[in-house]
mmCIF file of C-alpha atoms in Angstrom:
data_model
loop_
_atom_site.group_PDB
_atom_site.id
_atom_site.type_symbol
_atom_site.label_atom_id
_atom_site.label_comp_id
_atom_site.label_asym_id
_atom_site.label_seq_id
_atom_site.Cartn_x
_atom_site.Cartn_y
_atom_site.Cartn_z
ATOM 1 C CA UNK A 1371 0.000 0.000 0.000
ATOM 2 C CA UNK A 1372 1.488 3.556 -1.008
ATOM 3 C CA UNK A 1373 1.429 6.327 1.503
ATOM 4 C CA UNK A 1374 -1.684 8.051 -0.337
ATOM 5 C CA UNK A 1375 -3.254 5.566 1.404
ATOM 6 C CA UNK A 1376 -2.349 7.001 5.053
ATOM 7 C CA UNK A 1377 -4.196 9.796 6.537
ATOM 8 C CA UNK A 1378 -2.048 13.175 5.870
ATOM 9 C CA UNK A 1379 -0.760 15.016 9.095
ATOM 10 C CA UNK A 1380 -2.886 17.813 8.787
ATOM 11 C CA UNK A 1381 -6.311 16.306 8.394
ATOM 12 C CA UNK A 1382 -8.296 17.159 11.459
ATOM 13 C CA UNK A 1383 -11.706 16.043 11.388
ATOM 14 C CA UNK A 1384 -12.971 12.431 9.747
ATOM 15 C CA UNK A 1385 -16.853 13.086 8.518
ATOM 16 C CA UNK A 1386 -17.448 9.573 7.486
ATOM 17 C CA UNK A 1387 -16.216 5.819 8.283
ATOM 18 C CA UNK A 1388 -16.794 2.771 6.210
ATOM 19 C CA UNK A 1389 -17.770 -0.110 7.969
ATOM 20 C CA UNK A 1390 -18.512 -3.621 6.196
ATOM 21 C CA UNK A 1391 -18.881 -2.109 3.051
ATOM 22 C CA UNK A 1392 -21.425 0.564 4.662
ATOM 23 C CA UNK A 1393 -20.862 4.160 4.840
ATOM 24 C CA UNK A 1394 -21.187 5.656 8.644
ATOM 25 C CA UNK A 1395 -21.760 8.578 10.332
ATOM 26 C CA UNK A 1396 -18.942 9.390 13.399
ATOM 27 C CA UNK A 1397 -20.557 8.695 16.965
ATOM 28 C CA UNK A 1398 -20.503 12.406 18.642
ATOM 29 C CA UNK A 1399 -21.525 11.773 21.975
ATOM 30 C CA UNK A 1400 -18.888 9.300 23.498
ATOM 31 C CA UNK A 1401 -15.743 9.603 21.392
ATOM 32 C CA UNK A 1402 -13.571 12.043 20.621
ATOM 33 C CA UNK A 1403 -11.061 11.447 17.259
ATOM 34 C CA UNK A 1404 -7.971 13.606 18.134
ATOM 35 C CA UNK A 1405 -6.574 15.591 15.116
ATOM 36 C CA UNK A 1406 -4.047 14.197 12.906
ATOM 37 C CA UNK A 1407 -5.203 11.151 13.629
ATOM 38 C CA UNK A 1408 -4.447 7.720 12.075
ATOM 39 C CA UNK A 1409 -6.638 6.386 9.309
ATOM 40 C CA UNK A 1410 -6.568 2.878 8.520
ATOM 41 C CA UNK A 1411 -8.013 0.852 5.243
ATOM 42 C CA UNK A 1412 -9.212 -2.842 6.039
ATOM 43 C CA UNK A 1413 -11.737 -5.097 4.307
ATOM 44 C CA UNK A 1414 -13.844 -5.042 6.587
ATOM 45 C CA UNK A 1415 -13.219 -1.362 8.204
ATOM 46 C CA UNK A 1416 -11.750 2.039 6.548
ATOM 47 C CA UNK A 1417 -11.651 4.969 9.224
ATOM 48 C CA UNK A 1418 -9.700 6.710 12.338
ATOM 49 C CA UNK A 1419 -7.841 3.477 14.643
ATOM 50 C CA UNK A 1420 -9.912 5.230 17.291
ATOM 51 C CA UNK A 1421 -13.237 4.214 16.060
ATOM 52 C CA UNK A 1422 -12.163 0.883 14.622
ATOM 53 C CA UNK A 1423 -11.773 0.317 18.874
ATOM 54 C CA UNK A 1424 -14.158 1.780 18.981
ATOM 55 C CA UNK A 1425 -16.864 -0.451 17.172
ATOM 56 C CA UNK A 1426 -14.613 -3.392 18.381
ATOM 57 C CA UNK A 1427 -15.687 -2.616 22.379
ATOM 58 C CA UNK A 1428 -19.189 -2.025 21.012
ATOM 59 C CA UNK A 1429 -19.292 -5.376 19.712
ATOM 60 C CA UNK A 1430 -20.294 -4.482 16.163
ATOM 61 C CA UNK A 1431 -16.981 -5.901 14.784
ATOM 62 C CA UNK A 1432 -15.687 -9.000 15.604
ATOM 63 C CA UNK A 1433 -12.096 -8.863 15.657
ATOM 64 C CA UNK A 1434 -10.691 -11.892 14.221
ATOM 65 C CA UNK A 1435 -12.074 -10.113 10.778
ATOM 66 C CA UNK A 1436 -9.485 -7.761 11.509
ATOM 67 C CA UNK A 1437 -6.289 -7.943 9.259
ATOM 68 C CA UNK A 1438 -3.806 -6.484 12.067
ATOM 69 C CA UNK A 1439 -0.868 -6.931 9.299
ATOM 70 C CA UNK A 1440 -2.301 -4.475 6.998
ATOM 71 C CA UNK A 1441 -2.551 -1.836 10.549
ATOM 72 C CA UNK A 1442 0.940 -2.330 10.673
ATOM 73 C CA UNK A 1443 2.347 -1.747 7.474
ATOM 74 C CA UNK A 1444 0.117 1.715 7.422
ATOM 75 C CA UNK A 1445 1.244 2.274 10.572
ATOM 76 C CA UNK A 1446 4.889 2.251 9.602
ATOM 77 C CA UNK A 1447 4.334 4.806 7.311
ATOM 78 C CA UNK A 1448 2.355 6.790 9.118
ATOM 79 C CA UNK A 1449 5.222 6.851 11.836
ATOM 80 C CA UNK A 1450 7.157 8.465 8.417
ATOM 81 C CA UNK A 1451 5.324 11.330 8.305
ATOM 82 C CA UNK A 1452 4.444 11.386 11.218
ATOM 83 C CA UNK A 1453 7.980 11.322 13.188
ATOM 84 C CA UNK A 1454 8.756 15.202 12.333
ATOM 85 C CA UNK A 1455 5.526 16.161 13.406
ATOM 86 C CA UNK A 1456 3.959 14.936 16.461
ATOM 87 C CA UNK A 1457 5.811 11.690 17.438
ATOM 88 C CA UNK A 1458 3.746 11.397 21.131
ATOM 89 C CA UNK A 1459 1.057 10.624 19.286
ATOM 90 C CA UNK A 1460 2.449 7.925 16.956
ATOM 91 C CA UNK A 1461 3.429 6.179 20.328
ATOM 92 C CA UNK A 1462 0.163 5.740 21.336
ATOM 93 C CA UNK A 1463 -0.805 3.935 18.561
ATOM 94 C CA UNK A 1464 2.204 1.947 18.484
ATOM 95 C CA UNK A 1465 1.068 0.069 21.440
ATOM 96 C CA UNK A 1466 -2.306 -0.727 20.916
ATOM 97 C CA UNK A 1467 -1.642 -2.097 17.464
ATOM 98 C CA UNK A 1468 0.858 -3.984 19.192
ATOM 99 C CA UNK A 1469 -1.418 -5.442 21.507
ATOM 100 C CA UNK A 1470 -4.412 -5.958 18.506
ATOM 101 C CA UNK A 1471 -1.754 -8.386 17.300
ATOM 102 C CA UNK A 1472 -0.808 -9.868 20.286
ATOM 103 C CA UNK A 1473 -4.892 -10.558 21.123
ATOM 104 C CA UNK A 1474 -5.459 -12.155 17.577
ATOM 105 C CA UNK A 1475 -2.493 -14.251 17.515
ATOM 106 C CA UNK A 1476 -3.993 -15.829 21.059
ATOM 107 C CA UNK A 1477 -7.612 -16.259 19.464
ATOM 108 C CA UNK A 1478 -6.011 -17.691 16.668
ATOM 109 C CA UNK A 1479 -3.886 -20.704 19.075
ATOM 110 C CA UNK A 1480 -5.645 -23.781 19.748
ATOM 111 C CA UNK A 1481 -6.426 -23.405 23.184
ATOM 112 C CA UNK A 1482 -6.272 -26.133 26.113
ATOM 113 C CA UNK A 1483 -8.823 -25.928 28.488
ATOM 114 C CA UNK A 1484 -7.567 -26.674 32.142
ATOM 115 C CA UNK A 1485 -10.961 -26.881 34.681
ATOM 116 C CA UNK A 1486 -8.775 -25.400 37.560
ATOM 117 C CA UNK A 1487 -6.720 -22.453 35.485
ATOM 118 C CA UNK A 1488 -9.529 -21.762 33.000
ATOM 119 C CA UNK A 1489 -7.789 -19.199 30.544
ATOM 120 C CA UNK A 1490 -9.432 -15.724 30.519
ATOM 121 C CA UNK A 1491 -10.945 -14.070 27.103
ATOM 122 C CA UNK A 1492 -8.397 -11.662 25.614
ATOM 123 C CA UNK A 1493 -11.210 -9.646 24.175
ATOM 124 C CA UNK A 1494 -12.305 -8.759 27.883
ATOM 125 C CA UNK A 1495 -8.521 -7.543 28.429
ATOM 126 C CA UNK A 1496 -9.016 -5.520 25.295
ATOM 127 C CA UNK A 1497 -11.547 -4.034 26.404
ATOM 128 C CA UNK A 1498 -10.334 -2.893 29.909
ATOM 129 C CA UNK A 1499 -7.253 -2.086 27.787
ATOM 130 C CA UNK A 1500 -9.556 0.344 25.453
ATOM 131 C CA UNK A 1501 -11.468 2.131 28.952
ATOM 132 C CA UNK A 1502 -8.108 2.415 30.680
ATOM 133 C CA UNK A 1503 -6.782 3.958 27.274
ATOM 134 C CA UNK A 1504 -10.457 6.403 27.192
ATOM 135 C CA UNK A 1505 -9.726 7.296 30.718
ATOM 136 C CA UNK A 1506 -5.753 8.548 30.373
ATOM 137 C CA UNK A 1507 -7.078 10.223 26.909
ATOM 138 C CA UNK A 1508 -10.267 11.885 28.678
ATOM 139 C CA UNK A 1509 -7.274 13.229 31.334
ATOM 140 C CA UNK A 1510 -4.797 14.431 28.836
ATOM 141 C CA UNK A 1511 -7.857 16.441 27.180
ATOM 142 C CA UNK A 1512 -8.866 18.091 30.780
ATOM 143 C CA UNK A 1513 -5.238 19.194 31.396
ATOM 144 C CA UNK A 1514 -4.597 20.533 28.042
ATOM 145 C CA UNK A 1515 -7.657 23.074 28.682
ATOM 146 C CA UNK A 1516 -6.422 24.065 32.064
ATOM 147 C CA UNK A 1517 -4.701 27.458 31.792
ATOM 148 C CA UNK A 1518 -0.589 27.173 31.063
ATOM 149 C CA UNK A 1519 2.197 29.632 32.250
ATOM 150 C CA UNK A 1520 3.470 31.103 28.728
ATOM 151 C CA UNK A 1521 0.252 30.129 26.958
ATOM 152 C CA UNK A 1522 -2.634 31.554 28.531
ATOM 153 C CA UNK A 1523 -1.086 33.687 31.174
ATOM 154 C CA UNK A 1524 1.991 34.885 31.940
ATOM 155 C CA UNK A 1525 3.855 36.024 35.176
ATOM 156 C CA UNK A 1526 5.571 39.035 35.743
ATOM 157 C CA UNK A 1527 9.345 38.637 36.406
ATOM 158 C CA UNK A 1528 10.199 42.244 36.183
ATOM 159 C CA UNK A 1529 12.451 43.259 38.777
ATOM 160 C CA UNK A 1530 12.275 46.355 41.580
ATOM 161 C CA UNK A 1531 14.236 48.839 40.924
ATOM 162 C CA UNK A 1532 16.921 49.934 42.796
ATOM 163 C CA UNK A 1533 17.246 53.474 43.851
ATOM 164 C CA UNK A 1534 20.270 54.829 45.288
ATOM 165 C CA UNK A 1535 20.266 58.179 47.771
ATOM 166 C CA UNK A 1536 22.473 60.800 46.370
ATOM 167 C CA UNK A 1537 22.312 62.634 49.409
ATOM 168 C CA UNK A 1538 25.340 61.960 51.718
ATOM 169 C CA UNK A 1539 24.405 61.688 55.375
ATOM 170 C CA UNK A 1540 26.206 64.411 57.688
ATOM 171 C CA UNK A 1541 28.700 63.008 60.327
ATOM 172 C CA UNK A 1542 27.622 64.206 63.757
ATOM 173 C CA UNK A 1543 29.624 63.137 67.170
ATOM 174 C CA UNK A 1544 27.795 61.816 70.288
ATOM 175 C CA UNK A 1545 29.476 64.465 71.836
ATOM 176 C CA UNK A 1546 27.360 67.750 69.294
ATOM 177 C CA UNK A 1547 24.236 65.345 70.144
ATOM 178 C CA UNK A 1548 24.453 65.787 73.842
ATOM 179 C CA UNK A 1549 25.379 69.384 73.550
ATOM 180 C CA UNK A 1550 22.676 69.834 71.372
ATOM 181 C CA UNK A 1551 20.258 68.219 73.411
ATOM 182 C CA UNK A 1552 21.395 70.636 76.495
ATOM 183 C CA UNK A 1553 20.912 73.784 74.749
ATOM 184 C CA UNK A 1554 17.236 72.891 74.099
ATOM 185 C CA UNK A 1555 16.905 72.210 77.863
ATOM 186 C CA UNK A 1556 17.890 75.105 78.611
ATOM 187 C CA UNK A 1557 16.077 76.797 75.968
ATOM 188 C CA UNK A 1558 12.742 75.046 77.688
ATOM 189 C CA UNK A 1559 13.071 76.863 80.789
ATOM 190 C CA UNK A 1560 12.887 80.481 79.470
ATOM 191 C CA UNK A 1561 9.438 79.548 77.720
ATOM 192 C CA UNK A 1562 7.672 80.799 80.465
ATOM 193 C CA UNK A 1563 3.756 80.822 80.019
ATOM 194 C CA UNK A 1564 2.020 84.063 80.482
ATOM 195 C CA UNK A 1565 -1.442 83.729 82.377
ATOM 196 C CA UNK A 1566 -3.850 85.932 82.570
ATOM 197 C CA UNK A 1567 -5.727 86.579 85.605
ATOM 198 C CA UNK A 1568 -8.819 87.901 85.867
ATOM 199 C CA UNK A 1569 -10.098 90.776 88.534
ATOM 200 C CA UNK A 1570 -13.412 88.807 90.495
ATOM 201 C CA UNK A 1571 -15.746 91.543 90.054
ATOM 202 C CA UNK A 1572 -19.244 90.453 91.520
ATOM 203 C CA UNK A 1573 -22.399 91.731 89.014
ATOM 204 C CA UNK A 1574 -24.817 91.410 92.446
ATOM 205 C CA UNK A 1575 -22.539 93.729 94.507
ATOM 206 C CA UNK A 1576 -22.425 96.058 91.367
ATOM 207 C CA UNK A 1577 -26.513 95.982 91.564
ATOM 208 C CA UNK A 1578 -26.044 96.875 95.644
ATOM 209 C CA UNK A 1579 -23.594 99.834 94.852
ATOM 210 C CA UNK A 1580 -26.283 101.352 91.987
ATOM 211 C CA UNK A 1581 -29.070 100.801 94.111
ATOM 212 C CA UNK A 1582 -26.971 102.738 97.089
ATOM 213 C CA UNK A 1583 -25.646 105.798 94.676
ATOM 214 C CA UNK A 1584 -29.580 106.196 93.852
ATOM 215 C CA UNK A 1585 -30.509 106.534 97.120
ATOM 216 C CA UNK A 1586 -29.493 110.227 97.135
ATOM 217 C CA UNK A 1587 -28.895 110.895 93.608
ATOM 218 C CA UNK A 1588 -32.444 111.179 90.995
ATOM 219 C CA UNK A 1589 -30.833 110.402 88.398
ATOM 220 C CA UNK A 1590 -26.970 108.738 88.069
ATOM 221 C CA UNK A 1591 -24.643 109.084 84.470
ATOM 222 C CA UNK A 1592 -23.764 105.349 83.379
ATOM 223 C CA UNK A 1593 -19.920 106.078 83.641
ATOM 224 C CA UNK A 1594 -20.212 107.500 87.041
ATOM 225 C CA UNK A 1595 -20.643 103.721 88.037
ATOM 226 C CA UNK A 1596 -17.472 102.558 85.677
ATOM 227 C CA UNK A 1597 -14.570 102.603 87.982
ATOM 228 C CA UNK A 1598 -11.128 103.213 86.718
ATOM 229 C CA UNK A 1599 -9.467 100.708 88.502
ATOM 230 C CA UNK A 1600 -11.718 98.249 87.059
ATOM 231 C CA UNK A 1601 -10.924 98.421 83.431
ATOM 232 C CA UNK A 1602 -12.855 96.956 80.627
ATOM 233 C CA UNK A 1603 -14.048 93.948 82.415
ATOM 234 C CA UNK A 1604 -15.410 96.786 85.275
ATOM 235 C CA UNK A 1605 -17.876 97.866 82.234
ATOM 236 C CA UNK A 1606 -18.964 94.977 81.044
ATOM 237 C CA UNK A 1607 -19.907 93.735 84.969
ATOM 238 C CA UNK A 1608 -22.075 97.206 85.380
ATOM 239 C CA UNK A 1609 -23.548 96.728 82.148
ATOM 240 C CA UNK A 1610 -24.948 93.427 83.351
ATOM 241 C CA UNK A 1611 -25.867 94.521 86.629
ATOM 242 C CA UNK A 1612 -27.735 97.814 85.091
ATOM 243 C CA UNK A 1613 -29.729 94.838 82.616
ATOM 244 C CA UNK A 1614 -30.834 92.930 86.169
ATOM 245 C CA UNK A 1615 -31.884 95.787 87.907
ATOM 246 C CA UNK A 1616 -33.986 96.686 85.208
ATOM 247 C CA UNK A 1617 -35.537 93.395 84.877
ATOM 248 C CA UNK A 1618 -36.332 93.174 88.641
ATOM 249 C CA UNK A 1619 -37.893 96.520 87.936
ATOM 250 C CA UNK A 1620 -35.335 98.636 90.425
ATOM 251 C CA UNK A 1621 -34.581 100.909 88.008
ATOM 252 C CA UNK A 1622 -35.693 102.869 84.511
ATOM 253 C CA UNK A 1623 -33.144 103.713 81.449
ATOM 254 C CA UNK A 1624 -33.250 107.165 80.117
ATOM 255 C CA UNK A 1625 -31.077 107.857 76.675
ATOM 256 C CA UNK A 1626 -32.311 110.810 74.719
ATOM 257 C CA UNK A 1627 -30.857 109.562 71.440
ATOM 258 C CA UNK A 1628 -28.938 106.915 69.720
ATOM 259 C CA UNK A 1629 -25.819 106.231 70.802
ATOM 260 C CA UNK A 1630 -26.242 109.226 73.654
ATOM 261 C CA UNK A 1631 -25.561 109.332 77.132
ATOM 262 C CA UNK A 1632 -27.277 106.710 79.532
ATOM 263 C CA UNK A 1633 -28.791 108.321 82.687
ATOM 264 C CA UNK A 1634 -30.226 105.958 85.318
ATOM 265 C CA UNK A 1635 -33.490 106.512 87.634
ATOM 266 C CA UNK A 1636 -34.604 105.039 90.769
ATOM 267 C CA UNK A 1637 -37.793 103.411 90.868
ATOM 268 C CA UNK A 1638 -40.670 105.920 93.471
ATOM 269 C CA UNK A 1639 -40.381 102.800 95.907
ATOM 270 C CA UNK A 1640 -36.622 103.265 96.606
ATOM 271 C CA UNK A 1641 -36.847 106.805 97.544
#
């Protein structure tokens, strides 16, 4: 058989099998046919190795119609285009048509029954052979779609940078430090807070000295009542006591205009 007869490299997808003479759709649902895979041409069988296991497992090819020779010399050369390309996958092959010829030549053996060491059918090993292969394939397919450093991400391996100061740090002795720290000592003790004291000036004995200074006078000038000794704060305290004398109704306000003089009057009852 020439190599025309071998599946090329980059053929991906197989649409249709042949099976006993019968043309057949690919099964979707439970197997997968990997790209580049290998097609083989039998009697009996023309499609991916896959599904020829495939139908052999499903029991709807008995495999003693299978001429393993002819899967052998197409697999040789499809190992010869095959070996620049993707040579893991020409290994797996490799050992299953190994073992297709290894199961035939058994069936083919006369076989001596022995009641106590019965020999076991080497189509059941086949097919444990074929779910064990499904399972590792099913596995290689799941890590191939997990994401891979350099393919699908990519970590960063940039490094820091390194800054150097420029500024050269100033050589001080132990000796400047403790002088240093003296000075401001000393420098503490002339901060001397300034507080302010206030004069107690009592608003009710201002009312009692207003009230007295009426008793004789009819009417009293505002700053008459403003001592001088008793500064600003002396104001405000008469100011306050003039407001509560008026409210306790001890006293009237008289100012002529805006702004003018304020003249104080005793109430009729304090006279």
């Amino acid at each position: 058989m020439d190599k025309s007869s071998v599946i090329q490299p980059r053929q991906a997808e197989f649409n249709l099998a042949i099976l006993n003479g019968e043309e057949i759709s690919l099964p979707t649902d439970d197997l997968y046919i990997p790209p580049n895979a290998l097609k083989i041409f039998l009697e009996s069988f023309e499609g991916p190795l896959d599904l020829l296991l495939y139908f052999i497992k499903k029991q709807n090819l008995n495999i003693l119609e299978i001429d393993v020779s002819k899967i052998t010399d197409q697999y040789v050369q499809y190992i010869e285009l095959m070996e620049k390309i993707q040579f893991d996958l020409v290994g797996e092959y490799l050992v299953m048509a190994a073992y297709l010829t290894e199961i035939k030549s058994r069936m083919m053996l006369p076989k001596e029954f022995d009641d106590e060491n019965e020999e076991d059918d080497p189509r059941a090993e086949l097919i444990r052979r074929l779910q064990e292969y499904e399972r590792y394939k099913e596995a290689s397919n799941n890590l191939e779609e997990l994401p891979r450093i350099n393919r699908d991400f990519y970590v960063a391996s940039s490094a820091l940078p390194e800054f150097e100061s420029k500024e050269s740090l100033p050589s001080v002795d132990l000796n400047q430090i403790a002088q240093v720290f003296a000075e401001l000592i000393e420098r503490q003790k002339l901060n001397v807070s300034h507080v302010i004291e206030f004069e107690k000036l009592s608003t009710r004995e201002k009312m009692t000295y207003i009230l007295g200074l009426l008793v004789n006078e009819k009417y009293l000038d505002f700053y008459r009542i403003c001592l001088k000794e008793d500064g600003k704060i002396g104001i405000i305290v008469n100011f306050l006591a003039m407001l509560e004398l008026v409210k306790d109704s001890l006293i009237n306000i008289i100012q002529s205009e805006d702004f003018g003089q304020i003249h104080l009057s005793a109430k009729e009852e304090i006279h």
